[in-house]
PDB file of N, CA, C and O in Angstrom:
ATOM      1  N   PHE A1316       6.889  74.279 106.832  1.00 86.00           N
ATOM      2  CA  PHE A1316       7.842  75.197 106.633  1.00 86.00           C
ATOM      3  C   PHE A1316       8.895  75.078 107.422  1.00 86.00           C
ATOM      4  O   PHE A1316       9.264  73.570 107.670  1.00 86.00           O
ATOM      5  N   ARG A1317      10.022  74.927 106.804  1.00 92.00           N
ATOM      6  CA  ARG A1317      10.803  75.436 107.194  1.00 92.00           C
ATOM      7  C   ARG A1317      11.625  77.057 107.596  1.00 92.00           C
ATOM      8  O   ARG A1317      11.423  77.716 107.026  1.00 92.00           O
ATOM      9  N   VAL A1318      12.376  76.491 108.983  1.00 96.00           N
ATOM     10  CA  VAL A1318      12.521  77.970 109.419  1.00 96.00           C
ATOM     11  C   VAL A1318      14.319  77.953 109.786  1.00 96.00           C
ATOM     12  O   VAL A1318      15.192  77.508 110.179  1.00 96.00           O
ATOM     13  N   ALA A1319      14.781  79.055 109.295  1.00 95.00           N
ATOM     14  CA  ALA A1319      16.312  79.300 109.211  1.00 95.00           C
ATOM     15  C   ALA A1319      16.681  80.791 109.972  1.00 95.00           C
ATOM     16  O   ALA A1319      16.206  81.988 109.516  1.00 95.00           O
ATOM     17  N   VAL A1320      17.061  80.795 111.006  1.00 93.00           N
ATOM     18  CA  VAL A1320      16.967  82.037 111.439  1.00 93.00           C
ATOM     19  C   VAL A1320      18.697  82.388 111.881  1.00 93.00           C
ATOM     20  O   VAL A1320      19.303  81.533 112.947  1.00 93.00           O
ATOM     21  N   PRO A1321      19.252  83.033 110.897  1.00 91.00           N
ATOM     22  CA  PRO A1321      20.832  82.780 111.027  1.00 91.00           C
ATOM     23  C   PRO A1321      21.323  84.738 111.937  1.00 91.00           C
ATOM     24  O   PRO A1321      20.436  85.284 111.704  1.00 91.00           O
ATOM     25  N   ASP A1322      22.839  84.374 112.174  1.00 89.00           N
ATOM     26  CA  ASP A1322      23.196  85.543 112.988  1.00 89.00           C
ATOM     27  C   ASP A1322      23.381  86.792 112.078  1.00 89.00           C
ATOM     28  O   ASP A1322      23.855  86.355 111.159  1.00 89.00           O
ATOM     29  N   GLY A1323      23.549  87.595 111.450  1.00 88.00           N
ATOM     30  CA  GLY A1323      23.574  88.523 111.065  1.00 88.00           C
ATOM     31  C   GLY A1323      24.924  88.565 110.871  1.00 88.00           C
ATOM     32  O   GLY A1323      25.846  88.568 111.954  1.00 88.00           O
ATOM     33  N   ARG A1324      25.833  89.032 109.543  1.00 89.00           N
ATOM     34  CA  ARG A1324      27.142  89.445 109.981  1.00 89.00           C
ATOM     35  C   ARG A1324      28.033  90.436 110.802  1.00 89.00           C
ATOM     36  O   ARG A1324      27.463  90.827 111.092  1.00 89.00           O
ATOM     37  N   GLY A1325      28.735  89.827 111.306  1.00 88.00           N
ATOM     38  CA  GLY A1325      28.984  90.245 112.941  1.00 88.00           C
ATOM     39  C   GLY A1325      28.475  90.344 114.198  1.00 88.00           C
ATOM     40  O   GLY A1325      28.845  90.629 115.194  1.00 88.00           O
ATOM     41  N   TYR A1326      27.198  89.261 114.198  1.00 89.00           N
ATOM     42  CA  TYR A1326      26.323  89.450 115.438  1.00 89.00           C
ATOM     43  C   TYR A1326      26.607  87.599 116.014  1.00 89.00           C
ATOM     44  O   TYR A1326      27.407  87.027 115.404  1.00 89.00           O
ATOM     45  N   ASN A1327      26.994  88.229 117.281  1.00 91.00           N
ATOM     46  CA  ASN A1327      26.548  86.828 117.931  1.00 91.00           C
ATOM     47  C   ASN A1327      28.209  85.651 117.502  1.00 91.00           C
ATOM     48  O   ASN A1327      29.195  86.053 117.834  1.00 91.00           O
ATOM     49  N   LEU A1328      27.601  84.779 116.750  1.00 89.00           N
ATOM     50  CA  LEU A1328      28.963  84.283 116.617  1.00 89.00           C
ATOM     51  C   LEU A1328      29.543  83.456 115.279  1.00 89.00           C
ATOM     52  O   LEU A1328      30.228  83.042 114.753  1.00 89.00           O
ATOM     53  N   SER A1329      28.875  84.573 114.353  1.00 88.00           N
ATOM     54  CA  SER A1329      29.529  84.629 113.112  1.00 88.00           C
ATOM     55  C   SER A1329      30.412  85.437 113.301  1.00 88.00           C
ATOM     56  O   SER A1329      31.115  85.897 113.656  1.00 88.00           O
ATOM     57  N   SER A1330      31.005  85.314 111.630  1.00 87.00           N
ATOM     58  CA  SER A1330      32.564  86.334 111.926  1.00 87.00           C
ATOM     59  C   SER A1330      32.104  87.340 111.839  1.00 87.00           C
ATOM     60  O   SER A1330      31.151  88.035 111.617  1.00 87.00           O
ATOM     61  N   LYS A1331      33.174  87.953 111.996  1.00 92.00           N
ATOM     62  CA  LYS A1331      33.518  89.428 111.958  1.00 92.00           C
ATOM     63  C   LYS A1331      34.657  90.122 111.127  1.00 92.00           C
ATOM     64  O   LYS A1331      34.754  90.633 111.392  1.00 92.00           O
ATOM     65  N   PRO A1332      34.022  90.255 109.875  1.00 93.00           N
ATOM     66  CA  PRO A1332      34.833  90.882 108.665  1.00 93.00           C
ATOM     67  C   PRO A1332      35.047  92.244 109.397  1.00 93.00           C
ATOM     68  O   PRO A1332      34.794  93.025 110.154  1.00 93.00           O
ATOM     69  N   LYS A1333      36.485  92.351 108.763  1.00 94.00           N
ATOM     70  CA  LYS A1333      37.052  94.044 109.385  1.00 94.00           C
ATOM     71  C   LYS A1333      36.990  94.514 108.167  1.00 94.00           C
ATOM     72  O   LYS A1333      36.395  94.505 106.697  1.00 94.00           O
ATOM     73  N   GLY A1334      36.029  95.920 108.207  1.00 95.00           N
ATOM     74  CA  GLY A1334      36.814  96.961 108.014  1.00 95.00           C
ATOM     75  C   GLY A1334      34.924  97.358 107.689  1.00 95.00           C
ATOM     76  O   GLY A1334      34.281  96.355 107.514  1.00 95.00           O
ATOM     77  N   ILE A1335      34.425  98.771 107.400  1.00 93.00           N
ATOM     78  CA  ILE A1335      32.635  99.036 107.459  1.00 93.00           C
ATOM     79  C   ILE A1335      32.482  98.852 105.794  1.00 93.00           C
ATOM     80  O   ILE A1335      30.720  98.242 105.847  1.00 93.00           O
ATOM     81  N   ALA A1336      33.480  98.334 104.723  1.00 95.00           N
ATOM     82  CA  ALA A1336      32.950  97.774 104.061  1.00 95.00           C
ATOM     83  C   ALA A1336      32.397  96.854 104.053  1.00 95.00           C
ATOM     84  O   ALA A1336      30.852  96.338 102.621  1.00 95.00           O
ATOM     85  N   SER A1337      32.819  95.537 105.032  1.00 94.00           N
ATOM     86  CA  SER A1337      32.452  94.694 105.173  1.00 94.00           C
ATOM     87  C   SER A1337      31.159  94.562 105.179  1.00 94.00           C
ATOM     88  O   SER A1337      29.887  93.495 105.322  1.00 94.00           O
ATOM     89  N   TYR A1338      30.165  95.256 106.029  1.00 93.00           N
ATOM     90  CA  TYR A1338      29.050  95.394 106.133  1.00 93.00           C
ATOM     91  C   TYR A1338      28.131  96.280 104.920  1.00 93.00           C
ATOM     92  O   TYR A1338      26.826  96.853 105.655  1.00 93.00           O
ATOM     93  N   ALA A1339      28.367  96.613 103.851  1.00 94.00           N
ATOM     94  CA  ALA A1339      27.356  97.603 103.260  1.00 94.00           C
ATOM     95  C   ALA A1339      26.669  96.860 102.539  1.00 94.00           C
ATOM     96  O   ALA A1339      25.973  95.590 102.625  1.00 94.00           O
ATOM     97  N   PRO A1340      25.523  97.852 102.462  1.00 92.00           N
ATOM     98  CA  PRO A1340      23.940  96.920 101.978  1.00 92.00           C
ATOM     99  C   PRO A1340      24.244  95.677 101.206  1.00 92.00           C
ATOM    100  O   PRO A1340      23.509  94.476 101.193  1.00 92.00           O
ATOM    101  N   ASP A1341      25.388  96.186 100.167  1.00 95.00           N
ATOM    102  CA  ASP A1341      24.768  94.598  98.661  1.00 95.00           C
ATOM    103  C   ASP A1341      25.168  93.596  99.947  1.00 95.00           C
ATOM    104  O   ASP A1341      24.888  92.251  99.445  1.00 95.00           O
ATOM    105  N   LYS A1342      26.442  94.178 100.265  1.00 96.00           N
ATOM    106  CA  LYS A1342      27.271  92.731 101.386  1.00 96.00           C
ATOM    107  C   LYS A1342      26.184  91.752 101.924  1.00 96.00           C
ATOM    108  O   LYS A1342      25.935  90.468 102.098  1.00 96.00           O
ATOM    109  N   LEU A1343      25.156  92.551 103.083  1.00 95.00           N
ATOM    110  CA  LEU A1343      24.310  92.305 103.981  1.00 95.00           C
ATOM    111  C   LEU A1343      23.349  91.057 102.923  1.00 95.00           C
ATOM    112  O   LEU A1343      22.915  90.465 104.013  1.00 95.00           O
ATOM    113  N   THR A1344      22.625  92.310 102.152  1.00 96.00           N
ATOM    114  CA  THR A1344      21.539  91.440 101.405  1.00 96.00           C
ATOM    115  C   THR A1344      22.479  90.299 100.474  1.00 96.00           C
ATOM    116  O   THR A1344      21.381  89.235 100.602  1.00 96.00           O
ATOM    117  N   GLY A1345      23.155  90.070 100.125  1.00 97.00           N
ATOM    118  CA  GLY A1345      23.829  88.666  99.495  1.00 97.00           C
ATOM    119  C   GLY A1345      24.207  87.824 100.555  1.00 97.00           C
ATOM    120  O   GLY A1345      24.155  86.883  99.836  1.00 97.00           O
ATOM    121  N   ASP A1346      24.340  88.667 101.229  1.00 96.00           N
ATOM    122  CA  ASP A1346      24.111  87.147 102.824  1.00 96.00           C
ATOM    123  C   ASP A1346      22.900  86.529 102.206  1.00 96.00           C
ATOM    124  O   ASP A1346      23.023  85.032 102.844  1.00 96.00           O
ATOM    125  N   VAL A1347      21.926  87.163 102.443  1.00 97.00           N
ATOM    126  CA  VAL A1347      20.463  86.383 102.390  1.00 97.00           C
ATOM    127  C   VAL A1347      20.010  85.823 101.322  1.00 97.00           C
ATOM    128  O   VAL A1347      19.980  84.610 101.653  1.00 97.00           O
ATOM    129  N   ALA A1348      20.666  86.156 100.114  1.00 98.00           N
ATOM    130  CA  ALA A1348      20.234  85.636  99.425  1.00 98.00           C
ATOM    131  C   ALA A1348      21.173  84.657  98.896  1.00 98.00           C
ATOM    132  O   ALA A1348      20.846  83.080  98.346  1.00 98.00           O
ATOM    133  N   ARG A1349      22.192  84.457  99.386  1.00 97.00           N
ATOM    134  CA  ARG A1349      23.777  83.260  98.891  1.00 97.00           C
ATOM    135  C   ARG A1349      22.879  82.569 100.275  1.00 97.00           C
ATOM    136  O   ARG A1349      22.963  80.764 100.297  1.00 97.00           O
ATOM    137  N   LEU A1350      22.181  82.411 101.561  1.00 97.00           N
ATOM    138  CA  LEU A1350      21.520  81.629 102.160  1.00 97.00           C
ATOM    139  C   LEU A1350      20.483  80.807 101.645  1.00 97.00           C
ATOM    140  O   LEU A1350      20.304  79.541 101.761  1.00 97.00           O
ATOM    141  N   ILE A1351      20.104  81.772 101.330  1.00 98.00           N
ATOM    142  CA  ILE A1351      18.108  80.817 100.141  1.00 98.00           C
ATOM    143  C   ILE A1351      18.845  80.593  99.212  1.00 98.00           C
ATOM    144  O   ILE A1351      17.919  78.856  99.926  1.00 98.00           O
ATOM    145  N   ASP A1352      19.809  80.477  98.340  1.00 98.00           N
ATOM    146  CA  ASP A1352      20.754  79.438  97.798  1.00 98.00           C
ATOM    147  C   ASP A1352      20.940  77.722  97.719  1.00 98.00           C
ATOM    148  O   ASP A1352      20.814  76.919  97.977  1.00 98.00           O
ATOM    149  N   ALA A1353      21.247  78.367  99.423  1.00 97.00           N
ATOM    150  CA  ALA A1353      22.153  77.338 100.050  1.00 97.00           C
ATOM    151  C   ALA A1353      21.019  76.303 100.567  1.00 97.00           C
ATOM    152  O   ALA A1353      21.248  74.920 100.770  1.00 97.00           O
ATOM    153  N   LEU A1354      19.881  77.151 101.064  1.00 97.00           N
ATOM    154  CA  LEU A1354      18.808  75.943 101.386  1.00 97.00           C
ATOM    155  C   LEU A1354      18.387  75.630 100.624  1.00 97.00           C
ATOM    156  O   LEU A1354      17.472  74.897 100.826  1.00 97.00           O
ATOM    157  N   GLY A1355      18.567  75.530  98.903  1.00 97.00           N
ATOM    158  CA  GLY A1355      18.436  74.626  98.434  1.00 97.00           C
ATOM    159  C   GLY A1355      16.424  75.384  97.549  1.00 97.00           C
ATOM    160  O   GLY A1355      15.668  74.452  97.346  1.00 97.00           O
ATOM    161  N   GLU A1356      16.669  77.014  97.532  1.00 97.00           N
ATOM    162  CA  GLU A1356      15.119  77.640  97.581  1.00 97.00           C
ATOM    163  C   GLU A1356      15.108  78.435  96.479  1.00 97.00           C
ATOM    164  O   GLU A1356      16.251  79.373  96.383  1.00 97.00           O
ATOM    165  N   LYS A1357      14.097  78.673  95.595  1.00 97.00           N
ATOM    166  CA  LYS A1357      14.354  79.718  95.225  1.00 97.00           C
ATOM    167  C   LYS A1357      13.700  81.215  95.621  1.00 97.00           C
ATOM    168  O   LYS A1357      13.974  82.331  95.236  1.00 97.00           O
ATOM    169  N   LYS A1358      12.862  80.941  96.773  1.00 97.00           N
ATOM    170  CA  LYS A1358      12.346  81.776  97.359  1.00 97.00           C
ATOM    171  C   LYS A1358      12.259  81.877  98.685  1.00 97.00           C
ATOM    172  O   LYS A1358      11.993  80.389  99.534  1.00 97.00           O
ATOM    173  N   ALA A1359      12.273  82.904  99.574  1.00 98.00           N
ATOM    174  CA  ALA A1359      11.922  82.832 100.693  1.00 98.00           C
ATOM    175  C   ALA A1359      10.872  84.086 101.120  1.00 98.00           C
ATOM    176  O   ALA A1359      10.955  84.927 100.599  1.00 98.00           O
ATOM    177  N   HIS A1360      10.455  83.579 102.422  1.00 98.00           N
ATOM    178  CA  HIS A1360      10.282  84.871 103.445  1.00 98.00           C
ATOM    179  C   HIS A1360      10.266  85.292 104.597  1.00 98.00           C
ATOM    180  O   HIS A1360      11.277  84.529 105.431  1.00 98.00           O
ATOM    181  N   VAL A1361      11.241  86.959 104.289  1.00 98.00           N
ATOM    182  CA  VAL A1361      11.829  87.273 105.040  1.00 98.00           C
ATOM    183  C   VAL A1361      11.645  87.929 106.045  1.00 98.00           C
ATOM    184  O   VAL A1361      10.662  88.804 105.660  1.00 98.00           O
ATOM    185  N   VAL A1362      11.749  87.960 107.452  1.00 97.00           N
ATOM    186  CA  VAL A1362      11.348  88.633 108.643  1.00 97.00           C
ATOM    187  C   VAL A1362      12.538  89.596 109.278  1.00 97.00           C
ATOM    188  O   VAL A1362      13.490  88.833 109.267  1.00 97.00           O
ATOM    189  N   GLY A1363      12.566  90.424 109.445  1.00 94.00           N
ATOM    190  CA  GLY A1363      13.389  91.572 110.194  1.00 94.00           C
ATOM    191  C   GLY A1363      12.647  92.095 111.312  1.00 94.00           C
ATOM    192  O   GLY A1363      11.626  92.996 111.302  1.00 94.00           O
ATOM    193  N   HIS A1364      13.906  92.671 112.440  1.00 92.00           N
ATOM    194  CA  HIS A1364      13.313  92.795 113.531  1.00 92.00           C
ATOM    195  C   HIS A1364      14.698  94.513 113.640  1.00 92.00           C
ATOM    196  O   HIS A1364      15.435  94.159 113.767  1.00 92.00           O
ATOM    197  N   ASP A1365      14.756  95.227 113.725  1.00 87.00           N
ATOM    198  CA  ASP A1365      15.385  96.268 114.449  1.00 87.00           C
ATOM    199  C   ASP A1365      16.695  96.511 113.474  1.00 87.00           C
ATOM    200  O   ASP A1365      16.079  96.780 111.737  1.00 87.00           O
ATOM    201  N   TRP A1366      17.920  96.330 113.408  1.00 85.00           N
ATOM    202  CA  TRP A1366      18.654  96.433 112.095  1.00 85.00           C
ATOM    203  C   TRP A1366      18.186  95.432 111.187  1.00 85.00           C
ATOM    204  O   TRP A1366      18.546  95.629 110.319  1.00 85.00           O
ATOM    205  N   GLY A1367      18.147  94.076 111.486  1.00 91.00           N
ATOM    206  CA  GLY A1367      17.953  93.017 110.562  1.00 91.00           C
ATOM    207  C   GLY A1367      16.287  93.641 109.571  1.00 91.00           C
ATOM    208  O   GLY A1367      16.639  93.090 108.774  1.00 91.00           O
ATOM    209  N   ALA A1368      15.650  94.340 110.371  1.00 92.00           N
ATOM    210  CA  ALA A1368      14.314  94.664 108.966  1.00 92.00           C
ATOM    211  C   ALA A1368      14.651  95.346 107.612  1.00 92.00           C
ATOM    212  O   ALA A1368      14.321  95.041 107.365  1.00 92.00           O
ATOM    213  N   ASN A1369      15.578  96.758 108.680  1.00 91.00           N
ATOM    214  CA  ASN A1369      16.329  97.662 107.073  1.00 91.00           C
ATOM    215  C   ASN A1369      17.448  96.740 106.609  1.00 91.00           C
ATOM    216  O   ASN A1369      17.346  97.143 105.369  1.00 91.00           O
ATOM    217  N   VAL A1370      17.967  94.969 106.642  1.00 94.00           N
ATOM    218  CA  VAL A1370      18.568  94.563 106.361  1.00 94.00           C
ATOM    219  C   VAL A1370      17.306  93.578 104.899  1.00 94.00           C
ATOM    220  O   VAL A1370      17.045  93.337 103.950  1.00 94.00           O
ATOM    221  N   ALA A1371      16.376  93.627 105.577  1.00 96.00           N
ATOM    222  CA  ALA A1371      15.314  92.959 105.072  1.00 96.00           C
ATOM    223  C   ALA A1371      14.662  94.201 104.190  1.00 96.00           C
ATOM    224  O   ALA A1371      13.861  93.605 102.991  1.00 96.00           O
ATOM    225  N   TRP A1372      14.357  95.086 104.569  1.00 94.00           N
ATOM    226  CA  TRP A1372      13.337  96.123 103.085  1.00 94.00           C
ATOM    227  C   TRP A1372      14.987  96.439 102.554  1.00 94.00           C
ATOM    228  O   TRP A1372      14.123  96.337 100.810  1.00 94.00           O
ATOM    229  N   MET A1373      16.219  96.563 102.500  1.00 94.00           N
ATOM    230  CA  MET A1373      16.873  96.189 101.514  1.00 94.00           C
ATOM    231  C   MET A1373      17.283  95.187 100.684  1.00 94.00           C
ATOM    232  O   MET A1373      17.441  95.462  99.370  1.00 94.00           O
ATOM    233  N   PHE A1374      16.736  93.850 101.118  1.00 97.00           N
ATOM    234  CA  PHE A1374      16.661  92.680  99.998  1.00 97.00           C
ATOM    235  C   PHE A1374      15.412  92.773  99.840  1.00 97.00           C
ATOM    236  O   PHE A1374      16.158  92.583  98.415  1.00 97.00           O
ATOM    237  N   ALA A1375      14.553  93.192 100.280  1.00 97.00           N
ATOM    238  CA  ALA A1375      13.257  92.647  98.959  1.00 97.00           C
ATOM    239  C   ALA A1375      13.122  94.192  98.117  1.00 97.00           C
ATOM    240  O   ALA A1375      12.539  93.726  96.996  1.00 97.00           O
ATOM    241  N   MET A1376      14.121  94.990  98.292  1.00 95.00           N
ATOM    242  CA  MET A1376      14.409  95.996  96.964  1.00 95.00           C
ATOM    243  C   MET A1376      15.689  95.375  95.942  1.00 95.00           C
ATOM    244  O   MET A1376      15.421  95.742  94.770  1.00 95.00           O
ATOM    245  N   SER A1377      16.402  95.218  96.380  1.00 97.00           N
ATOM    246  CA  SER A1377      17.619  94.248  95.355  1.00 97.00           C
ATOM    247  C   SER A1377      17.399  92.829  95.230  1.00 97.00           C
ATOM    248  O   SER A1377      18.417  92.775  94.213  1.00 97.00           O
ATOM    249  N   HIS A1378      16.072  91.838  96.094  1.00 98.00           N
ATOM    250  CA  HIS A1378      16.821  91.096  95.321  1.00 98.00           C
ATOM    251  C   HIS A1378      14.825  89.949  95.317  1.00 98.00           C
ATOM    252  O   HIS A1378      14.463  89.434  96.016  1.00 98.00           O
ATOM    253  N   PRO A1379      13.864  91.027  94.583  1.00 98.00           N
ATOM    254  CA  PRO A1379      12.649  90.648  94.922  1.00 98.00           C
ATOM    255  C   PRO A1379      12.532  89.197  94.055  1.00 98.00           C
ATOM    256  O   PRO A1379      11.094  88.787  94.234  1.00 98.00           O
ATOM    257  N   GLU A1380      13.413  89.109  93.353  1.00 98.00           N
ATOM    258  CA  GLU A1380      12.791  87.495  92.949  1.00 98.00           C
ATOM    259  C   GLU A1380      13.130  86.347  93.649  1.00 98.00           C
ATOM    260  O   GLU A1380      12.886  85.622  93.563  1.00 98.00           O
ATOM    261  N   LYS A1381      13.903  86.515  95.174  1.00 98.00           N
ATOM    262  CA  LYS A1381      14.063  85.427  96.036  1.00 98.00           C
ATOM    263  C   LYS A1381      12.495  85.711  97.125  1.00 98.00           C
ATOM    264  O   LYS A1381      12.862  85.038  97.877  1.00 98.00           O
ATOM    265  N   LEU A1382      12.000  87.320  96.899  1.00 98.00           N
ATOM    266  CA  LEU A1382      10.994  87.531  98.210  1.00 98.00           C
ATOM    267  C   LEU A1382       9.465  87.041  97.621  1.00 98.00           C
ATOM    268  O   LEU A1382       9.162  86.946  96.559  1.00 98.00           O
ATOM    269  N   GLY A1383       9.488  85.924  98.595  1.00 97.00           N
ATOM    270  CA  GLY A1383       7.745  85.275  98.810  1.00 97.00           C
ATOM    271  C   GLY A1383       7.505  86.282  99.549  1.00 97.00           C
ATOM    272  O   GLY A1383       6.362  86.727  98.434  1.00 97.00           O
ATOM    273  N   LYS A1384       7.382  86.657 100.813  1.00 98.00           N
ATOM    274  CA  LYS A1384       7.007  87.565 101.549  1.00 98.00           C
ATOM    275  C   LYS A1384       7.805  88.389 102.781  1.00 98.00           C
ATOM    276  O   LYS A1384       8.623  87.595 103.116  1.00 98.00           O
ATOM    277  N   LEU A1385       7.686  89.460 102.947  1.00 97.00           N
ATOM    278  CA  LEU A1385       8.146  90.501 103.586  1.00 97.00           C
ATOM    279  C   LEU A1385       7.694  90.972 105.137  1.00 97.00           C
ATOM    280  O   LEU A1385       6.586  90.960 105.007  1.00 97.00           O
ATOM    281  N   GLY A1386       8.246  90.679 106.027  1.00 97.00           N
ATOM    282  CA  GLY A1386       8.137  91.134 107.432  1.00 97.00           C
ATOM    283  C   GLY A1386       8.695  91.902 107.835  1.00 97.00           C
ATOM    284  O   GLY A1386       9.553  90.849 108.165  1.00 97.00           O
ATOM    285  N   ILE A1387       8.240  93.080 108.217  1.00 95.00           N
ATOM    286  CA  ILE A1387       9.259  94.171 109.237  1.00 95.00           C
ATOM    287  C   ILE A1387       8.660  94.336 110.286  1.00 95.00           C
ATOM    288  O   ILE A1387       7.588  94.341 110.411  1.00 95.00           O
ATOM    289  N   LEU A1388       9.589  94.046 111.583  1.00 93.00           N
ATOM    290  CA  LEU A1388       8.861  94.760 112.485  1.00 93.00           C
ATOM    291  C   LEU A1388      10.113  95.659 113.726  1.00 93.00           C
ATOM    292  O   LEU A1388      11.089  95.982 113.488  1.00 93.00           O
ATOM    293  N   ASN A1389       8.988  96.500 113.759  1.00 86.00           N
ATOM    294  CA  ASN A1389       9.608  98.133 114.228  1.00 86.00           C
ATOM    295  C   ASN A1389      10.589  98.983 113.361  1.00 86.00           C
ATOM    296  O   ASN A1389      11.289  99.703 114.464  1.00 86.00           O
ATOM    297  N   VAL A1390      10.469  99.402 112.423  1.00 84.00           N
ATOM    298  CA  VAL A1390      10.966  99.800 111.441  1.00 84.00           C
ATOM    299  C   VAL A1390       9.907 100.232 110.343  1.00 84.00           C
ATOM    300  O   VAL A1390       9.500  99.540 109.957  1.00 84.00           O
ATOM    301  N   PRO A1391      10.293 101.715 110.473  1.00 84.00           N
ATOM    302  CA  PRO A1391       9.141 101.569 109.081  1.00 84.00           C
ATOM    303  C   PRO A1391       9.961 101.716 107.433  1.00 84.00           C
ATOM    304  O   PRO A1391      11.361 101.483 107.706  1.00 84.00           O
ATOM    305  N   HIS A1392       9.183 102.024 106.952  1.00 85.00           N
ATOM    306  CA  HIS A1392       9.685 101.584 105.090  1.00 85.00           C
ATOM    307  C   HIS A1392      10.944 102.555 105.261  1.00 85.00           C
ATOM    308  O   HIS A1392      11.325 103.459 105.839  1.00 85.00           O
ATOM    309  N   PRO A1393      11.912 102.465 104.532  1.00 85.00           N
ATOM    310  CA  PRO A1393      13.040 102.987 103.814  1.00 85.00           C
ATOM    311  C   PRO A1393      13.022 104.471 103.824  1.00 85.00           C
ATOM    312  O   PRO A1393      13.588 105.918 104.842  1.00 85.00           O
ATOM    313  N   VAL A1394      11.862 105.246 102.687  1.00 87.00           N
ATOM    314  CA  VAL A1394      11.677 106.535 102.766  1.00 87.00           C
ATOM    315  C   VAL A1394      11.170 107.109 103.854  1.00 87.00           C
ATOM    316  O   VAL A1394      11.846 108.365 104.313  1.00 87.00           O
ATOM    317  N   THR A1395      10.214 106.558 104.457  1.00 86.00           N
ATOM    318  CA  THR A1395       9.468 107.105 106.139  1.00 86.00           C
ATOM    319  C   THR A1395      10.811 107.332 107.164  1.00 86.00           C
ATOM    320  O   THR A1395      10.965 108.588 107.959  1.00 86.00           O
ATOM    321  N   PHE A1396      11.684 106.693 106.746  1.00 81.00           N
ATOM    322  CA  PHE A1396      12.654 106.206 108.125  1.00 81.00           C
ATOM    323  C   PHE A1396      13.924 106.615 107.558  1.00 81.00           C
ATOM    324  O   PHE A1396      13.833 108.362 108.525  1.00 81.00           O
ATOM    325  N   MET A1397      13.842 107.470 106.394  1.00 82.00           N
ATOM    326  CA  MET A1397      15.150 108.718 106.274  1.00 82.00           C
ATOM    327  C   MET A1397      15.017 110.135 106.339  1.00 82.00           C
ATOM    328  O   MET A1397      15.228 111.097 106.133  1.00 82.00           O
ATOM    329  N   LYS A1398      13.220 109.617 105.819  1.00 86.00           N
ATOM    330  CA  LYS A1398      12.510 111.783 106.099  1.00 86.00           C
ATOM    331  C   LYS A1398      12.562 111.794 107.597  1.00 86.00           C
ATOM    332  O   LYS A1398      12.729 113.008 107.751  1.00 86.00           O
ATOM    333  N   HIS A1399      12.874 110.890 108.044  1.00 84.00           N
ATOM    334  CA  HIS A1399      12.754 111.524 109.808  1.00 84.00           C
ATOM    335  C   HIS A1399      13.816 111.417 110.726  1.00 84.00           C
ATOM    336  O   HIS A1399      14.007 111.860 111.598  1.00 84.00           O
ATOM    337  N   LEU A1400      15.248 110.472 110.106  1.00 76.00           N
ATOM    338  CA  LEU A1400      16.128 110.742 110.718  1.00 76.00           C
ATOM    339  C   LEU A1400      16.743 111.504 110.107  1.00 76.00           C
ATOM    340  O   LEU A1400      17.259 111.986 111.215  1.00 76.00           O
ATOM    341  N   TYR A1401      16.760 113.167 109.859  1.00 72.00           N
ATOM    342  CA  TYR A1401      17.124 114.193 109.498  1.00 72.00           C
ATOM    343  C   TYR A1401      16.747 115.745 109.755  1.00 72.00           C
ATOM    344  O   TYR A1401      15.313 115.847 109.706  1.00 72.00           O
TER     345      TYR A1401
END
């Protein structure tokens, strides 16, 4: 196995694009898809925790062809999350 643990967009030493639109779900999930491509892989097992878990859920729903397995830590399924958010 090979493990890649990138900083999310705007976190730690990663670039910090300006404007809220730079952090839209399609941008964040696109970052994950492009990382998989850049590593020369067709699929990846994706694990997310906290905010990264939300991105992982969105990635699984928007790029299922690139997902091997999904691991979520500390965040419920998006439907359950939204049901209890309001």
